PDB file of C-alpha atoms in Angstrom:
ATOM      1  CA  UNK A   1      12.640 -17.838 -17.031  1.00 54.00           C
ATOM      2  CA  UNK A   2      10.767 -15.132 -19.130  1.00 70.00           C
ATOM      3  CA  UNK A   3       9.535 -12.071 -17.298  1.00 92.00           C
ATOM      4  CA  UNK A   4       6.298 -10.295 -17.494  1.00 96.00           C
ATOM      5  CA  UNK A   5       5.682  -9.468 -21.192  1.00 97.00           C
ATOM      6  CA  UNK A   6       3.490  -6.517 -22.281  1.00 97.00           C
ATOM      7  CA  UNK A   7       2.386  -5.492 -25.732  1.00 97.00           C
ATOM      8  CA  UNK A   8       2.381  -3.096 -27.410  1.00 97.00           C
ATOM      9  CA  UNK A   9       5.292  -1.135 -25.899  1.00 96.00           C
ATOM     10  CA  UNK A  10       4.264   2.146 -27.505  1.00 96.00           C
ATOM     11  CA  UNK A  11       0.971   3.415 -29.004  1.00 96.00           C
ATOM     12  CA  UNK A  12      -0.748   6.677 -29.932  1.00 98.00           C
ATOM     13  CA  UNK A  13      -4.421   6.983 -29.883  1.00 98.00           C
ATOM     14  CA  UNK A  14      -6.954   9.836 -30.536  1.00 98.00           C
ATOM     15  CA  UNK A  15      -9.406  11.184 -27.914  1.00 98.00           C
ATOM     16  CA  UNK A  16     -12.555   9.120 -27.821  1.00 98.00           C
ATOM     17  CA  UNK A  17     -11.004   5.935 -29.176  1.00 98.00           C
ATOM     18  CA  UNK A  18     -10.544   2.806 -27.212  1.00 98.00           C
ATOM     19  CA  UNK A  19      -7.403   0.799 -26.522  1.00 98.00           C
ATOM     20  CA  UNK A  20      -6.592  -2.730 -25.473  1.00 98.00           C
ATOM     21  CA  UNK A  21      -3.305  -3.680 -23.814  1.00 98.00           C
ATOM     22  CA  UNK A  22      -1.998  -7.155 -23.330  1.00 98.00           C
ATOM     23  CA  UNK A  23       0.073  -8.835 -20.573  1.00 98.00           C
ATOM     24  CA  UNK A  24       1.619 -12.290 -20.310  1.00 98.00           C
ATOM     25  CA  UNK A  25       2.576 -13.055 -16.702  1.00 96.00           C
ATOM     26  CA  UNK A  26       5.641 -15.008 -15.634  1.00 94.00           C
ATOM     27  CA  UNK A  27       5.023 -18.751 -16.194  1.00 93.00           C
ATOM     28  CA  UNK A  28       3.323 -20.218 -13.177  1.00 91.00           C
ATOM     29  CA  UNK A  29       1.989 -16.846 -11.952  1.00 92.00           C
ATOM     30  CA  UNK A  30      -1.881 -16.754 -11.667  1.00 91.00           C
ATOM     31  CA  UNK A  31      -2.241 -13.222 -10.357  1.00 92.00           C
ATOM     32  CA  UNK A  32      -1.999 -10.343 -12.788  1.00 94.00           C
ATOM     33  CA  UNK A  33      -2.449  -6.685 -11.681  1.00 94.00           C
ATOM     34  CA  UNK A  34      -2.412  -3.430 -13.665  1.00 96.00           C
ATOM     35  CA  UNK A  35      -0.982  -0.023 -12.607  1.00 95.00           C
ATOM     36  CA  UNK A  36      -1.034   3.411 -14.290  1.00 96.00           C
ATOM     37  CA  UNK A  37       1.943   5.629 -13.896  1.00 94.00           C
ATOM     38  CA  UNK A  38       1.884   9.351 -14.574  1.00 93.00           C
ATOM     39  CA  UNK A  39       4.286  12.162 -13.575  1.00 87.00           C
ATOM     40  CA  UNK A  40       1.582  13.804 -11.468  1.00 84.00           C
ATOM     41  CA  UNK A  41      -0.024  10.947  -9.797  1.00 85.00           C
ATOM     42  CA  UNK A  42       2.800   8.400  -9.670  1.00 88.00           C
ATOM     43  CA  UNK A  43       1.908   4.731  -9.739  1.00 91.00           C
ATOM     44  CA  UNK A  44      -1.748   3.971  -9.130  1.00 92.00           C
ATOM     45  CA  UNK A  45      -3.330   0.601  -8.765  1.00 91.00           C
ATOM     46  CA  UNK A  46      -6.061  -0.202 -11.423  1.00 94.00           C
ATOM     47  CA  UNK A  47      -7.176  -3.847 -10.714  1.00 92.00           C
ATOM     48  CA  UNK A  48      -5.960  -7.309 -10.070  1.00 92.00           C
ATOM     49  CA  UNK A  49      -7.116 -10.625 -11.543  1.00 93.00           C
ATOM     50  CA  UNK A  50      -6.659 -14.090 -10.184  1.00 91.00           C
ATOM     51  CA  UNK A  51      -7.948 -17.248 -11.909  1.00 90.00           C
ATOM     52  CA  UNK A  52      -9.955 -15.154 -14.357  1.00 94.00           C
ATOM     53  CA  UNK A  53     -11.738 -13.197 -11.552  1.00 93.00           C
ATOM     54  CA  UNK A  54     -11.219  -9.584 -10.592  1.00 92.00           C
ATOM     55  CA  UNK A  55      -9.952  -9.680  -7.016  1.00 86.00           C
ATOM     56  CA  UNK A  56      -9.243  -5.964  -6.219  1.00 85.00           C
ATOM     57  CA  UNK A  57     -10.040  -2.738  -7.949  1.00 89.00           C
ATOM     58  CA  UNK A  58      -8.628   0.710  -7.558  1.00 89.00           C
ATOM     59  CA  UNK A  59     -10.366   4.124  -7.790  1.00 89.00           C
ATOM     60  CA  UNK A  60     -10.634   4.390 -11.553  1.00 95.00           C
ATOM     61  CA  UNK A  61     -13.689   5.103 -13.675  1.00 96.00           C
ATOM     62  CA  UNK A  62     -15.610   2.325 -15.370  1.00 96.00           C
ATOM     63  CA  UNK A  63     -13.933   3.256 -18.687  1.00 97.00           C
ATOM     64  CA  UNK A  64     -11.081   1.208 -17.379  1.00 98.00           C
ATOM     65  CA  UNK A  65     -11.650  -2.542 -17.497  1.00 97.00           C
ATOM     66  CA  UNK A  66      -9.807  -5.847 -17.697  1.00 97.00           C
ATOM     67  CA  UNK A  67     -10.044  -9.454 -17.966  1.00 97.00           C
ATOM     68  CA  UNK A  68      -7.989 -12.604 -17.467  1.00 97.00           C
ATOM     69  CA  UNK A  69      -7.911 -15.718 -19.643  1.00 97.00           C
ATOM     70  CA  UNK A  70      -7.571 -19.306 -18.549  1.00 96.00           C
ATOM     71  CA  UNK A  71      -3.848 -19.232 -19.388  1.00 95.00           C
ATOM     72  CA  UNK A  72      -3.452 -16.295 -16.962  1.00 95.00           C
ATOM     73  CA  UNK A  73      -2.807 -13.817 -19.704  1.00 97.00           C
ATOM     74  CA  UNK A  74      -4.556 -10.589 -19.169  1.00 98.00           C
ATOM     75  CA  UNK A  75      -5.915  -7.660 -21.105  1.00 98.00           C
ATOM     76  CA  UNK A  76      -6.943  -4.164 -19.946  1.00 98.00           C
ATOM     77  CA  UNK A  77      -9.226  -1.850 -21.993  1.00 98.00           C
ATOM     78  CA  UNK A  78      -9.758   1.807 -21.859  1.00 98.00           C
ATOM     79  CA  UNK A  79     -12.781   3.167 -23.661  1.00 97.00           C
ATOM     80  CA  UNK A  80     -13.575   6.781 -24.757  1.00 97.00           C
ATOM     81  CA  UNK A  81      -9.921   7.837 -24.212  1.00 98.00           C
ATOM     82  CA  UNK A  82      -9.220  11.195 -22.633  1.00 97.00           C
ATOM     83  CA  UNK A  83      -6.003  13.222 -22.839  1.00 97.00           C
ATOM     84  CA  UNK A  84      -5.394  12.488 -19.167  1.00 96.00           C
ATOM     85  CA  UNK A  85      -5.219   8.751 -19.851  1.00 97.00           C
ATOM     86  CA  UNK A  86      -1.735   9.213 -21.354  1.00 97.00           C
ATOM     87  CA  UNK A  87       0.432   7.265 -19.233  1.00 96.00           C
ATOM     88  CA  UNK A  88       2.686   4.299 -18.712  1.00 96.00           C
ATOM     89  CA  UNK A  89       0.541   1.220 -18.032  1.00 97.00           C
ATOM     90  CA  UNK A  90       2.343  -1.462 -16.112  1.00 97.00           C
ATOM     91  CA  UNK A  91       1.346  -5.059 -15.679  1.00 97.00           C
ATOM     92  CA  UNK A  92       2.629  -7.133 -12.757  1.00 94.00           C
ATOM     93  CA  UNK A  93       2.345 -10.798 -11.800  1.00 93.00           C
ATOM     94  CA  UNK A  94       3.038 -12.892  -8.797  1.00 89.00           C
ATOM     95  CA  UNK A  95       2.749 -16.549  -7.573  1.00 83.00           C
ATOM     96  CA  UNK A  96      -0.455 -17.751  -5.983  1.00 72.00           C
ATOM     97  CA  UNK A  97       0.755 -17.446  -2.472  1.00 55.00           C
ATOM     98  CA  UNK A  98       3.839 -15.248  -2.718  1.00 59.00           C
ATOM     99  CA  UNK A  99       3.976 -11.600  -1.874  1.00 64.00           C
ATOM    100  CA  UNK A 100       6.558 -10.537  -4.417  1.00 79.00           C
ATOM    101  CA  UNK A 101       5.180  -8.672  -7.313  1.00 86.00           C
ATOM    102  CA  UNK A 102       7.150  -8.494 -10.597  1.00 91.00           C
ATOM    103  CA  UNK A 103       6.539  -5.847 -13.235  1.00 94.00           C
ATOM    104  CA  UNK A 104       6.695  -5.803 -16.992  1.00 95.00           C
ATOM    105  CA  UNK A 105       8.338  -2.999 -19.036  1.00 94.00           C
ATOM    106  CA  UNK A 106       4.977  -1.319 -19.513  1.00 96.00           C
ATOM    107  CA  UNK A 107       2.925   0.094 -22.467  1.00 97.00           C
ATOM    108  CA  UNK A 108       3.374   3.731 -23.189  1.00 96.00           C
ATOM    109  CA  UNK A 109       0.067   5.231 -24.214  1.00 97.00           C
ATOM    110  CA  UNK A 110      -0.254   8.704 -25.711  1.00 97.00           C
ATOM    111  CA  UNK A 111      -3.659  10.193 -26.334  1.00 98.00           C
ATOM    112  CA  UNK A 112      -3.749  13.164 -28.657  1.00 97.00           C
TER     113      UNK A 112
ATOM    114  CA  UNK B   1      -5.575   7.494  -4.222  1.00 53.00           C
ATOM    115  CA  UNK B   2      -3.681   6.591  -1.069  1.00 62.00           C
ATOM    116  CA  UNK B   3       0.139   7.020  -1.213  1.00 69.00           C
ATOM    117  CA  UNK B   4       3.137   6.873   0.911  1.00 88.00           C
ATOM    118  CA  UNK B   5       5.287   9.745   1.929  1.00 95.00           C
ATOM    119  CA  UNK B   6       8.630   9.042   0.352  1.00 96.00           C
ATOM    120  CA  UNK B   7      11.659  11.329   0.880  1.00 96.00           C
ATOM    121  CA  UNK B   8      13.705  12.845  -0.344  1.00 97.00           C
ATOM    122  CA  UNK B   9      12.183  13.523  -3.704  1.00 95.00           C
ATOM    123  CA  UNK B  10      15.499  13.800  -5.364  1.00 96.00           C
ATOM    124  CA  UNK B  11      19.180  13.442  -4.573  1.00 95.00           C
ATOM    125  CA  UNK B  12      22.250  14.502  -6.359  1.00 96.00           C
ATOM    126  CA  UNK B  13      25.450  12.809  -4.962  1.00 94.00           C
ATOM    127  CA  UNK B  14      29.034  12.097  -5.716  1.00 96.00           C
ATOM    128  CA  UNK B  15      30.065   8.650  -6.752  1.00 96.00           C
ATOM    129  CA  UNK B  16      31.253   6.688  -3.664  1.00 96.00           C
ATOM    130  CA  UNK B  17      28.862   8.410  -1.310  1.00 97.00           C
ATOM    131  CA  UNK B  18      26.203   6.579   0.686  1.00 97.00           C
ATOM    132  CA  UNK B  19      22.478   7.220   0.086  1.00 96.00           C
ATOM    133  CA  UNK B  20      19.525   6.964   2.365  1.00 97.00           C
ATOM    134  CA  UNK B  21      15.836   7.329   1.645  1.00 97.00           C
ATOM    135  CA  UNK B  22      12.701   6.443   3.481  1.00 97.00           C
ATOM    136  CA  UNK B  23       8.989   6.015   3.380  1.00 97.00           C
ATOM    137  CA  UNK B  24       6.355   6.719   6.013  1.00 96.00           C
ATOM    138  CA  UNK B  25       2.712   5.955   6.096  1.00 93.00           C
ATOM    139  CA  UNK B  26      -0.223   6.465   8.417  1.00 88.00           C
ATOM    140  CA  UNK B  27      -1.349   2.919   7.683  1.00 86.00           C
ATOM    141  CA  UNK B  28       0.202  -0.328   8.749  1.00 88.00           C
ATOM    142  CA  UNK B  29       1.567  -2.546   6.006  1.00 89.00           C
ATOM    143  CA  UNK B  30       2.268  -6.333   6.019  1.00 88.00           C
ATOM    144  CA  UNK B  31       4.945  -6.081   3.339  1.00 89.00           C
ATOM    145  CA  UNK B  32       7.365  -3.283   2.226  1.00 93.00           C
ATOM    146  CA  UNK B  33       9.038  -3.476  -1.194  1.00 93.00           C
ATOM    147  CA  UNK B  34      11.653  -1.405  -2.793  1.00 96.00           C
ATOM    148  CA  UNK B  35      11.894  -1.025  -6.600  1.00 96.00           C
ATOM    149  CA  UNK B  36      14.181   0.764  -8.943  1.00 96.00           C
ATOM    150  CA  UNK B  37      12.895   2.120 -12.268  1.00 95.00           C
ATOM    151  CA  UNK B  38      15.109   3.186 -15.139  1.00 92.00           C
ATOM    152  CA  UNK B  39      13.720   5.582 -17.814  1.00 84.00           C
ATOM    153  CA  UNK B  40      11.231   3.891 -20.159  1.00 81.00           C
ATOM    154  CA  UNK B  41      11.309   0.640 -18.220  1.00 87.00           C
ATOM    155  CA  UNK B  42       9.086  -1.038 -15.565  1.00 91.00           C
ATOM    156  CA  UNK B  43      10.031  -1.124 -11.910  1.00 93.00           C
ATOM    157  CA  UNK B  44      12.548  -3.788 -10.889  1.00 93.00           C
ATOM    158  CA  UNK B  45      12.338  -5.342  -7.448  1.00 92.00           C
ATOM    159  CA  UNK B  46      15.357  -4.723  -5.199  1.00 95.00           C
ATOM    160  CA  UNK B  47      14.359  -5.883  -1.765  1.00 95.00           C
ATOM    161  CA  UNK B  48      11.207  -7.310  -0.205  1.00 92.00           C
ATOM    162  CA  UNK B  49      10.551  -7.058   3.524  1.00 93.00           C
ATOM    163  CA  UNK B  50       7.831  -9.303   5.261  1.00 89.00           C
ATOM    164  CA  UNK B  51       8.372  -8.762   8.984  1.00 91.00           C
ATOM    165  CA  UNK B  52       8.461  -5.792  11.312  1.00 93.00           C
ATOM    166  CA  UNK B  53      12.095  -5.063  12.320  1.00 94.00           C
ATOM    167  CA  UNK B  54      13.480  -7.096   9.397  1.00 95.00           C
ATOM    168  CA  UNK B  55      16.754  -5.894   8.039  1.00 96.00           C
ATOM    169  CA  UNK B  56      17.692  -7.256   4.553  1.00 96.00           C
ATOM    170  CA  UNK B  57      20.640  -6.648   2.330  1.00 96.00           C
ATOM    171  CA  UNK B  58      21.130  -7.115  -1.405  1.00 94.00           C
ATOM    172  CA  UNK B  59      24.708  -6.338  -2.349  1.00 96.00           C
ATOM    173  CA  UNK B  60      25.259  -2.620  -1.535  1.00 97.00           C
ATOM    174  CA  UNK B  61      21.591  -2.120  -0.707  1.00 97.00           C
ATOM    175  CA  UNK B  62      20.065  -2.459   2.728  1.00 98.00           C
ATOM    176  CA  UNK B  63      16.467  -2.037   3.655  1.00 97.00           C
ATOM    177  CA  UNK B  64      14.573  -2.267   6.917  1.00 97.00           C
ATOM    178  CA  UNK B  65      10.890  -2.737   7.876  1.00 96.00           C
ATOM    179  CA  UNK B  66      10.083  -0.409  10.630  1.00 95.00           C
ATOM    180  CA  UNK B  67       9.014  -1.691  14.005  1.00 94.00           C
ATOM    181  CA  UNK B  68       5.750   0.213  13.872  1.00 92.00           C
ATOM    182  CA  UNK B  69       5.027  -1.225  10.402  1.00 91.00           C
ATOM    183  CA  UNK B  70       4.379   2.253   9.170  1.00 92.00           C
ATOM    184  CA  UNK B  71       7.794   2.978   7.680  1.00 95.00           C
ATOM    185  CA  UNK B  72      10.821   1.617   5.806  1.00 97.00           C
ATOM    186  CA  UNK B  73      14.249   2.862   4.775  1.00 97.00           C
ATOM    187  CA  UNK B  74      16.630   1.947   1.936  1.00 98.00           C
ATOM    188  CA  UNK B  75      20.341   2.599   2.090  1.00 98.00           C
ATOM    189  CA  UNK B  76      22.753   2.335  -0.793  1.00 97.00           C
ATOM    190  CA  UNK B  77      26.409   2.260   0.097  1.00 97.00           C
ATOM    191  CA  UNK B  78      29.369   3.373  -2.072  1.00 97.00           C
ATOM    192  CA  UNK B  79      27.082   4.599  -4.961  1.00 96.00           C
ATOM    193  CA  UNK B  80      28.189   4.104  -8.513  1.00 95.00           C
ATOM    194  CA  UNK B  81      26.899   5.731 -11.735  1.00 94.00           C
ATOM    195  CA  UNK B  82      24.611   2.802 -12.629  1.00 93.00           C
ATOM    196  CA  UNK B  83      22.643   3.444  -9.359  1.00 95.00           C
ATOM    197  CA  UNK B  84      21.010   6.302 -11.226  1.00 95.00           C
ATOM    198  CA  UNK B  85      17.342   6.021 -11.445  1.00 95.00           C
ATOM    199  CA  UNK B  86      14.094   6.424  -9.560  1.00 96.00           C
ATOM    200  CA  UNK B  87      13.663   4.409  -6.379  1.00 97.00           C
ATOM    201  CA  UNK B  88      10.061   3.548  -5.168  1.00 96.00           C
ATOM    202  CA  UNK B  89       8.928   2.135  -1.941  1.00 96.00           C
ATOM    203  CA  UNK B  90       5.697   0.191  -1.827  1.00 93.00           C
ATOM    204  CA  UNK B  91       3.488  -1.061   0.920  1.00 91.00           C
ATOM    205  CA  UNK B  92       1.184  -4.033   0.604  1.00 84.00           C
ATOM    206  CA  UNK B  93      -2.107  -4.237   2.507  1.00 75.00           C
ATOM    207  CA  UNK B  94      -4.061  -7.306   3.454  1.00 66.00           C
ATOM    208  CA  UNK B  95      -7.750  -7.733   2.818  1.00 61.00           C
ATOM    209  CA  UNK B  96      -9.325 -10.446   4.885  1.00 57.00           C
ATOM    210  CA  UNK B  97      -6.517 -12.925   4.422  1.00 54.00           C
ATOM    211  CA  UNK B  98      -5.754 -12.246   0.684  1.00 58.00           C
ATOM    212  CA  UNK B  99      -2.923 -10.056  -0.412  1.00 63.00           C
ATOM    213  CA  UNK B 100      -3.966  -6.668  -1.538  1.00 70.00           C
ATOM    214  CA  UNK B 101      -2.609  -4.186  -4.117  1.00 76.00           C
ATOM    215  CA  UNK B 102       0.519  -2.151  -3.755  1.00 83.00           C
ATOM    216  CA  UNK B 103       0.596   1.443  -2.550  1.00 88.00           C
ATOM    217  CA  UNK B 104       3.499   3.389  -3.959  1.00 91.00           C
ATOM    218  CA  UNK B 105       5.534   6.294  -2.850  1.00 93.00           C
ATOM    219  CA  UNK B 106       6.170   9.039  -5.312  1.00 93.00           C
ATOM    220  CA  UNK B 107       9.814   8.089  -5.767  1.00 94.00           C
ATOM    221  CA  UNK B 108      13.233   9.321  -5.101  1.00 96.00           C
ATOM    222  CA  UNK B 109      15.198  10.404  -8.174  1.00 96.00           C
ATOM    223  CA  UNK B 110      18.859   9.595  -7.631  1.00 96.00           C
ATOM    224  CA  UNK B 111      21.577  11.297  -9.738  1.00 95.00           C
ATOM    225  CA  UNK B 112      25.190  10.200  -9.254  1.00 93.00           C
ATOM    226  CA  UNK B 113      28.065  12.446 -10.380  1.00 90.00           C
ATOM    227  CA  UNK B 114      31.208  10.390 -11.403  1.00 86.00           C
TER     228      UNK B 114
END
């Protein structure tokens, strides 16, 4: 059974640009959530999508947005990139009613 | 954002030794999870705990969900070099019947000397 797949794994962007990250959940999982990991702040929740609807949202500015498609695949977008947005962005999925959350390998974003 | 208090921050031990780490919170959680993260990779689930007082093992790993629902610990027995990595605890909150997001500790970095 394939795990959570994230693309791209690594990318470098310039301040002011925007970026889109993609996530394919485990087959059968309808919930997808996104986390940002930095050395200073650790793992921080961004948002969760379930059946194409945003269900929960963390304390991040509006520059961070996401969406989920009918096949449960999800994308997150960060606009007007800042140096502080450099981080590992992790996607996680889970079953409809299960508690266990499984993570992908993450997308490393560097903003220069 | 809200975070759990995880300790110790780092540990440097000899191969074969036992390891213990814990997480505490001022909030009650419905679920406690323990993850391990290797450099450049995403967190991998080790143990999930769903009931207060629950004690669960996974090989050499044992974790417990505290009775107060505000803490959890993870023990690793007879450590080996491949146990090296960062261990995270995570608590999960409920929002009106639906399962909320994970709140993470800052991690315990484990180094094992052969």
